[in-house]
Coordinates of N, CA and C in Angstrom, one line a residue:
X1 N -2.3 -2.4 13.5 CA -1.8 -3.6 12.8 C -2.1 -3.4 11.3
X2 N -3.2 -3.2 11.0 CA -3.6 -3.0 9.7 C -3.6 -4.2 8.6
X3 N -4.0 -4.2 7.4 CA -4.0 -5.2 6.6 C -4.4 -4.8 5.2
X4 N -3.0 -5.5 4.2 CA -3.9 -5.3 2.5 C -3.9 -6.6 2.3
X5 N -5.0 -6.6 0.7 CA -4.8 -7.3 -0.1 C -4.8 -7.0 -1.5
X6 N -4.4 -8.2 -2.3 CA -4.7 -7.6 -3.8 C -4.8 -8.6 -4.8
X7 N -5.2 -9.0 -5.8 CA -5.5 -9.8 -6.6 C -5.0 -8.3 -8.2
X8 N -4.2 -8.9 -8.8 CA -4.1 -8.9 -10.1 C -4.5 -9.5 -11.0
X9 N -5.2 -9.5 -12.0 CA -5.3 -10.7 -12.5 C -4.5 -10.1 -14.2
X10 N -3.7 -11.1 -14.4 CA -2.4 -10.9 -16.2 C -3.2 -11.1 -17.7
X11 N -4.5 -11.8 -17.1 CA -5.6 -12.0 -18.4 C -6.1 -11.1 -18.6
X12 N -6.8 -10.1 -18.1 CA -7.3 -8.7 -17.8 C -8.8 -9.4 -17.8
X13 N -9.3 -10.4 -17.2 CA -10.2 -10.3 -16.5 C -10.8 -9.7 -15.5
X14 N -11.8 -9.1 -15.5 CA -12.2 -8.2 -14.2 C -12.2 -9.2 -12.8
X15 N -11.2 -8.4 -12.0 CA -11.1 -8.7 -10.6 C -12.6 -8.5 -9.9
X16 N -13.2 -9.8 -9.5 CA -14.6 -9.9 -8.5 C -14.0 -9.1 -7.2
X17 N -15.1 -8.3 -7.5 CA -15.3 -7.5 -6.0 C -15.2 -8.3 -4.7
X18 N -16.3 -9.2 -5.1 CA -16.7 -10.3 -3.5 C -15.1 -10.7 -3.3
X19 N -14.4 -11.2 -4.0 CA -13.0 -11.6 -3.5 C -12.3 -10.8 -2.6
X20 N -12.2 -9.8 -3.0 CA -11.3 -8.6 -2.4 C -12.0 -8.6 -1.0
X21 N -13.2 -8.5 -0.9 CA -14.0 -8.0 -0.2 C -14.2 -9.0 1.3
X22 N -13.9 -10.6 0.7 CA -13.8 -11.5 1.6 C -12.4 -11.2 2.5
X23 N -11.6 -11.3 1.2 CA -10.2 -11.2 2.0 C -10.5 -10.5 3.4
X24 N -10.6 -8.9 2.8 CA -10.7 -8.1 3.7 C -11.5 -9.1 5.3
X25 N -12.6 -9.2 4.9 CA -13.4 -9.5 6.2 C -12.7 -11.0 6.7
X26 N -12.0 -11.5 6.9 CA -11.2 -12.4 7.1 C -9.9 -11.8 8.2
X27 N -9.6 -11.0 7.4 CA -8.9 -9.9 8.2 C -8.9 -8.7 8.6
X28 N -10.1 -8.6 9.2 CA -11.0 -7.6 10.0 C -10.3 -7.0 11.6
X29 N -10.1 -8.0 11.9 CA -9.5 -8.2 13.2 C -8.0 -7.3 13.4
X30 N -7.2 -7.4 12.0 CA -6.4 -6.5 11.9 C -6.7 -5.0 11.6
X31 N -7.9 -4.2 11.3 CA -7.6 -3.2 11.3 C -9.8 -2.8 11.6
X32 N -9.8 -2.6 12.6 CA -11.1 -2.8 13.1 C -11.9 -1.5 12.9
X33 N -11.1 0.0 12.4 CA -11.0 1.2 12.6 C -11.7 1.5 11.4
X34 N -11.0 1.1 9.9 CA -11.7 1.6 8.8 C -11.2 0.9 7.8
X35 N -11.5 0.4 6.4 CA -11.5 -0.1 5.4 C -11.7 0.8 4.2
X36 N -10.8 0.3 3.1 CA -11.1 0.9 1.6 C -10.9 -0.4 0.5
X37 N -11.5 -0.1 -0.5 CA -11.5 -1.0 -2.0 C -10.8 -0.3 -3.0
X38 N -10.4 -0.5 -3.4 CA -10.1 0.0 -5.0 C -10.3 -1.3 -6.3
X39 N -11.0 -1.2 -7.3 CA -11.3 -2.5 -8.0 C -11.5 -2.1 -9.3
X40 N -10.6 -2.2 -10.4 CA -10.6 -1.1 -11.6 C -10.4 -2.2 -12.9
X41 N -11.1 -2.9 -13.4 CA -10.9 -3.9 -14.2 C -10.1 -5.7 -13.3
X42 N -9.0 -5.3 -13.7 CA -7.8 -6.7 -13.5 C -7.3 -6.4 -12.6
X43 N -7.3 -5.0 -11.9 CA -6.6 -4.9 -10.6 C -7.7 -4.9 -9.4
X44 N -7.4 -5.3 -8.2 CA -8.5 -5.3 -7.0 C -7.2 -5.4 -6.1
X45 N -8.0 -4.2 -5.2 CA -6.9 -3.9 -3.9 C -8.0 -3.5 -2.7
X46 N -7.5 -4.2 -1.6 CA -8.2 -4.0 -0.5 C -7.0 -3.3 1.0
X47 N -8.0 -3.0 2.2 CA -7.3 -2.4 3.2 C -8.1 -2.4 4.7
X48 N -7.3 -3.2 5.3 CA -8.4 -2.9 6.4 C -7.5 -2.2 7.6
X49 N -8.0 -0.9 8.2 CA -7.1 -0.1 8.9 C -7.5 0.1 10.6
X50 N -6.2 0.0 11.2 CA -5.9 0.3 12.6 C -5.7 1.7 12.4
X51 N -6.2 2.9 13.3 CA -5.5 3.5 12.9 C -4.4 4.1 14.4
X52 N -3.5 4.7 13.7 CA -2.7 5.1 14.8 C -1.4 6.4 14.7
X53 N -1.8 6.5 13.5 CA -1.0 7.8 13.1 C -1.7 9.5 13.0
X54 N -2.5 9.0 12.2 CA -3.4 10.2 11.4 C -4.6 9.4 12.0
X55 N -5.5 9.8 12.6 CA -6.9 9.4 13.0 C -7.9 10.0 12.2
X56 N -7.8 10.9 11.5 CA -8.5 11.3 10.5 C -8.9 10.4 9.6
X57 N -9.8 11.1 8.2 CA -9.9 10.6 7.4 C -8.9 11.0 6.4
X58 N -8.4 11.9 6.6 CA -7.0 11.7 5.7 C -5.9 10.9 5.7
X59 N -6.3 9.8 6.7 CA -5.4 8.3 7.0 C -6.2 7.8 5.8
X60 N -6.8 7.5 5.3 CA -8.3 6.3 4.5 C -7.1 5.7 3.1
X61 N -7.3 4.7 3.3 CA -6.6 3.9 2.3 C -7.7 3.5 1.3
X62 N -7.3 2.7 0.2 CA -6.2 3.1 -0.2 C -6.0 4.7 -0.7
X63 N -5.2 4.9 -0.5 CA -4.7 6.8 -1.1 C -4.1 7.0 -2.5
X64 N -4.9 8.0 -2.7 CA -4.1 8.4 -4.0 C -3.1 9.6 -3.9
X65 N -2.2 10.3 -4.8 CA -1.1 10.9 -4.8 C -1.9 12.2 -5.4
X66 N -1.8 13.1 -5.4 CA -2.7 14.7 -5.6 C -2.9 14.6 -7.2
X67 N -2.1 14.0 -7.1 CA -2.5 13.7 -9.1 C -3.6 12.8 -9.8
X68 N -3.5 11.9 -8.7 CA -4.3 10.3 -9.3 C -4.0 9.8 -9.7
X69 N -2.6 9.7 -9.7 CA -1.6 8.4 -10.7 C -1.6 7.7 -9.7
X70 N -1.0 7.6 -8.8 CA -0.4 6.1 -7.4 C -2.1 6.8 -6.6
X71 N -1.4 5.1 -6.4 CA -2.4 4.9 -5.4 C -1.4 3.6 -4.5
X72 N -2.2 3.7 -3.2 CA -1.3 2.8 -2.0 C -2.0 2.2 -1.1
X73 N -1.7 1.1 -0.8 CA -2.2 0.5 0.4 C -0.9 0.2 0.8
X74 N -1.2 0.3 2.7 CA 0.5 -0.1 3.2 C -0.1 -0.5 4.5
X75 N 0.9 -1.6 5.3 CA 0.9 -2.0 6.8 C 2.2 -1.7 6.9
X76 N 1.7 -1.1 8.3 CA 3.0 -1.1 9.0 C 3.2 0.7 9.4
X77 N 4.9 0.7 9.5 CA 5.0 1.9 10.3 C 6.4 2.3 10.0
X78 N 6.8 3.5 9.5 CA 7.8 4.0 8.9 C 8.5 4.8 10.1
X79 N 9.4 4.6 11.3 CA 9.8 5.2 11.6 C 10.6 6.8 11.4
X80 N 11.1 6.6 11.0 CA 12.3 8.1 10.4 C 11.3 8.7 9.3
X81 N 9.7 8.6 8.9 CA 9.2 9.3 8.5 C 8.8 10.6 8.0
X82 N 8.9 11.7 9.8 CA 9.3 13.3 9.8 C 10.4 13.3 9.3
X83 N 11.5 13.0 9.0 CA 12.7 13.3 8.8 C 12.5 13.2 7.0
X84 N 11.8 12.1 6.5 CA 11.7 11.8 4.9 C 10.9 13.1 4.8
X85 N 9.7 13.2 5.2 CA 8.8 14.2 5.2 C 9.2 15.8 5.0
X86 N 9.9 15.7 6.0 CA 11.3 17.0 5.7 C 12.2 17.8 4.7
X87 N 12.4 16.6 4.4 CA 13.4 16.4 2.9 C 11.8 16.7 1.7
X88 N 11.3 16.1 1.8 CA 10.4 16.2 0.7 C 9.8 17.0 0.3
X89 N 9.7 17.9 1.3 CA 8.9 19.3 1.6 C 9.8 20.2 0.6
X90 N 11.2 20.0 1.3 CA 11.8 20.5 0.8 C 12.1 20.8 -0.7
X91 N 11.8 19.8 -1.6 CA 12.2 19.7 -2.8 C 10.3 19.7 -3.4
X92 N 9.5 20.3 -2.6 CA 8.4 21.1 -3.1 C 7.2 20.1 -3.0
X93 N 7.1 19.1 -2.4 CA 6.1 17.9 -2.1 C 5.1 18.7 -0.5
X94 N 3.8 18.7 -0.8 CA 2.7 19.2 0.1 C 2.2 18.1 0.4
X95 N 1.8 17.8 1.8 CA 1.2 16.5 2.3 C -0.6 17.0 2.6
X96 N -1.0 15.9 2.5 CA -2.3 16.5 3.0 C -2.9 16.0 4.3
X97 N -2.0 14.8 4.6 CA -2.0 14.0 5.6 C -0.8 14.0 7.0
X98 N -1.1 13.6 8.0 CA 0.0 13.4 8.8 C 0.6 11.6 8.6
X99 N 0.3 11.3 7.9 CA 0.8 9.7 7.6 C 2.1 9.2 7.2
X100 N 2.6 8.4 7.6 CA 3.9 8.0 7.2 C 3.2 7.2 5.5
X101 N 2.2 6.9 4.9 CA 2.0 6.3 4.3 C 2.1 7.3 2.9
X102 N 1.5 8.4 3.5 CA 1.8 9.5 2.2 C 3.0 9.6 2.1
X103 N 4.1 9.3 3.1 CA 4.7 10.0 3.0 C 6.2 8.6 1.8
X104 N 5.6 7.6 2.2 CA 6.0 6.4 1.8 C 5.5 6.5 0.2
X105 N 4.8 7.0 -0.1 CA 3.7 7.4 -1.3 C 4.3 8.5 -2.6
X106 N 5.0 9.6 -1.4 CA 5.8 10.5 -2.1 C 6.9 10.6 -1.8
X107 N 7.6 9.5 -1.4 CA 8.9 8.9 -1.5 C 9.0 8.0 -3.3
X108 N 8.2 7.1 -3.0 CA 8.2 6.4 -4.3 C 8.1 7.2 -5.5
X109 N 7.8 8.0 -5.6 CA 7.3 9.4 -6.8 C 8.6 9.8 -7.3
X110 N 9.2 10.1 -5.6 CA 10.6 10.9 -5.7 C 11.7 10.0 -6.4
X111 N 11.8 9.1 -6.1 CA 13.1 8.0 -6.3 C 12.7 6.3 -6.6
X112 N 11.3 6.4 -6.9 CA 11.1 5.4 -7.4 C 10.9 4.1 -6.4
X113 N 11.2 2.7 -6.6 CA 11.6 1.4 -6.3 C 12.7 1.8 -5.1
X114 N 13.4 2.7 -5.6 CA 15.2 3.1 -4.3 C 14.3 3.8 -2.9
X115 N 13.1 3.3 -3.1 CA 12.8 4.5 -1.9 C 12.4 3.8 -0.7
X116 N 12.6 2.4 -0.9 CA 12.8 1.8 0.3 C 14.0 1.6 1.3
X117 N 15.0 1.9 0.1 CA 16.3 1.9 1.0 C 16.2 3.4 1.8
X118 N 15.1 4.2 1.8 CA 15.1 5.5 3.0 C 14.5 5.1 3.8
X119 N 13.9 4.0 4.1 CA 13.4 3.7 5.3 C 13.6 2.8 6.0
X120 N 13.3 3.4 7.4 CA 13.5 2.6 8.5 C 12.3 2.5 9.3
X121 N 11.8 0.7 9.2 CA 10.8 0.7 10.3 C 10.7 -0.7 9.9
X122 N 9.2 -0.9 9.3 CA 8.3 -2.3 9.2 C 7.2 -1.8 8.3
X123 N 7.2 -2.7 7.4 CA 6.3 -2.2 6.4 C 5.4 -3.3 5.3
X124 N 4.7 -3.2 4.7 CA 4.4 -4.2 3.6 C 3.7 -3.2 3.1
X125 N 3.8 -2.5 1.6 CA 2.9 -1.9 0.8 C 2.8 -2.2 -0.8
X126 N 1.9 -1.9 -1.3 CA 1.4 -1.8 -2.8 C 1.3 -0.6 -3.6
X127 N 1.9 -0.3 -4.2 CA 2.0 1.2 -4.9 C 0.9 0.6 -6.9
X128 N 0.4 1.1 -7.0 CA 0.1 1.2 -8.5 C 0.0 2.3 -9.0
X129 N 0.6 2.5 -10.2 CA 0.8 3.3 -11.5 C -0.6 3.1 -12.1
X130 N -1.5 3.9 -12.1 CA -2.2 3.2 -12.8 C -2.4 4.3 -14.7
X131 N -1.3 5.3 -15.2 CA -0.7 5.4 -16.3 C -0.3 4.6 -16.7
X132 N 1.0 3.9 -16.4 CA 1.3 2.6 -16.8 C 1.0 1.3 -16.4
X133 N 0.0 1.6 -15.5 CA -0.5 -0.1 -15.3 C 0.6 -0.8 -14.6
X134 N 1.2 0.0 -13.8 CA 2.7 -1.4 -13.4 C 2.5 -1.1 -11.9
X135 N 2.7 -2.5 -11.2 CA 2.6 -2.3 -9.5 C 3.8 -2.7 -8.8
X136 N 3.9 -2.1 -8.1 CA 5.5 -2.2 -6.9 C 5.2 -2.7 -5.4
X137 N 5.0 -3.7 -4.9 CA 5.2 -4.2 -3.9 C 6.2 -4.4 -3.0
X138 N 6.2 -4.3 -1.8 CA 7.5 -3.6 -1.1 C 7.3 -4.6 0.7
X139 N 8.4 -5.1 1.0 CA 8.0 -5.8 2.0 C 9.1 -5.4 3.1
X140 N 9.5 -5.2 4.5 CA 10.4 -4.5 5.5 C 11.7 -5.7 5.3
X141 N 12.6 -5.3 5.1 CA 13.7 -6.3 4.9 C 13.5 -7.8 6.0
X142 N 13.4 -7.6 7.0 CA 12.9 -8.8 7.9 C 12.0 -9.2 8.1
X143 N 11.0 -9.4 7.1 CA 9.9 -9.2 7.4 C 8.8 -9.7 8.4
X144 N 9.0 -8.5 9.2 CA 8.4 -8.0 10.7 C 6.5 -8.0 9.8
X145 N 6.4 -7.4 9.1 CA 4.8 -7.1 8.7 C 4.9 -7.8 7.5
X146 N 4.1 -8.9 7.4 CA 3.7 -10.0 6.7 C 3.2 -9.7 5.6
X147 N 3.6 -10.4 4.6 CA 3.1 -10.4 3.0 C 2.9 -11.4 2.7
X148 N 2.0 -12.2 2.1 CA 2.0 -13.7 1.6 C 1.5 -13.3 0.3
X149 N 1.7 -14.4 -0.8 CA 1.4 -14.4 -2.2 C 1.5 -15.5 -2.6
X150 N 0.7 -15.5 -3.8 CA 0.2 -16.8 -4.6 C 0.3 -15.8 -6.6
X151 N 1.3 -16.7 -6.8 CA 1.6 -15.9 -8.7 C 1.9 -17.4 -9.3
X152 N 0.9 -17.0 -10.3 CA 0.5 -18.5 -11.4 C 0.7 -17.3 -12.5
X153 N 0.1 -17.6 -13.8 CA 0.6 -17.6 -15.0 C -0.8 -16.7 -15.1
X154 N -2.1 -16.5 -14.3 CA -2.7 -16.3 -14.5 C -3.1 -14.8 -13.7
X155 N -2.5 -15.0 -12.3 CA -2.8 -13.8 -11.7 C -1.7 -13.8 -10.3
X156 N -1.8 -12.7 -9.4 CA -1.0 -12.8 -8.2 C -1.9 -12.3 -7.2
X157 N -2.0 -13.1 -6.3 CA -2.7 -13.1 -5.2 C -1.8 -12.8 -4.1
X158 N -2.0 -11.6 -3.3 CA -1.4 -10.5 -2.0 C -2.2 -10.6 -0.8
X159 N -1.9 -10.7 0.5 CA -2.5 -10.4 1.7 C -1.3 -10.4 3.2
X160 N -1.8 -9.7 3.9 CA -1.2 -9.5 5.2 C -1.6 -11.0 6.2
X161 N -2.3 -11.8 5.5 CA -2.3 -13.3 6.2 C -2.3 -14.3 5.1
X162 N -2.1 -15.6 5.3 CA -2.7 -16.6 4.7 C -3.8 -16.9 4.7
X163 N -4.5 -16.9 5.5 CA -6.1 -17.6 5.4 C -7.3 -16.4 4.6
X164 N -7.1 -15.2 4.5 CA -7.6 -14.5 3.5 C -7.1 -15.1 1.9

């Protein structure tokens, strides 16, 4: 099932840890298997993971991209995945993971924002740039895997439930 969250904050206040951190444990129940943080000034991103793809630790969210620019937290489940994975290989992209999430990860690299129109499944993920500081949120056209948010003037609040 899995679960993110995320607090931005647009003032560049430092994002409190303890927030992120509650979210998460609120929604524990969604991914009982393993958890990650990322909390870098104004951005704070959380992950709590089911796992069921990659049982390794090379599933561990959030993930960064071989470079260290993206980084991702994602729910959900990319069907036609191997098939993206394929193509990507091909045009010189090395996985280090068996995850649809990398692969969701080095899709966005490839083609940007358009790289949800290659997929087919159920999804909700967070991508950040953290070169340019800009974040892309992405939710399954029906949304089958839950995203809720809260955006004031001040910050945008993300999670896979409401009560986090």
């Amino acid at each position: 099932m899995c679960g993110i969250a995320g607090i931005i904050n647009f003032n560049n206040k430092p994002v409190n840890e303890h927030s992120i951190t509650s979210m998460m444990k609120r929604m524990k129940h969604r991914g009982p298997d393993d958890d990650g943080l990322y909390v870098n000034n104004s951005i704070g991103l959380g992950f709590v993971r089911l796992s069921i793809l990659d049982l390794s630790k090379a599933g561990h969210q959030p993930m960064f991209d071989k470079s260290g620019r993206y980084l991702i937290i994602h729910n959900g489940e990319i069907f036609n995945f191997l098939e993206l994975r394929k193509g990507l290989e091909k045009k010189g992209y090395i996985f280090q993971s068996d995850t649809d999430t990398e692969v969701i990860l080095n899709s966005f690299i490839e083609w940007g924002e358009e790289c949800q129109n290659y997929f087919n499944g159920m999804w909700a993920f967070c991508i950040y740039d953290l070169k340019e500081k800009s974040l892309f949120i992405s939710r399954d056209r029906y949304g089958i895997k839950p995203l809720y948010y809260h955006n004031n003037k001040d910050k945008i609040i993300f999670c896979s439930e409401i009560k986090p």
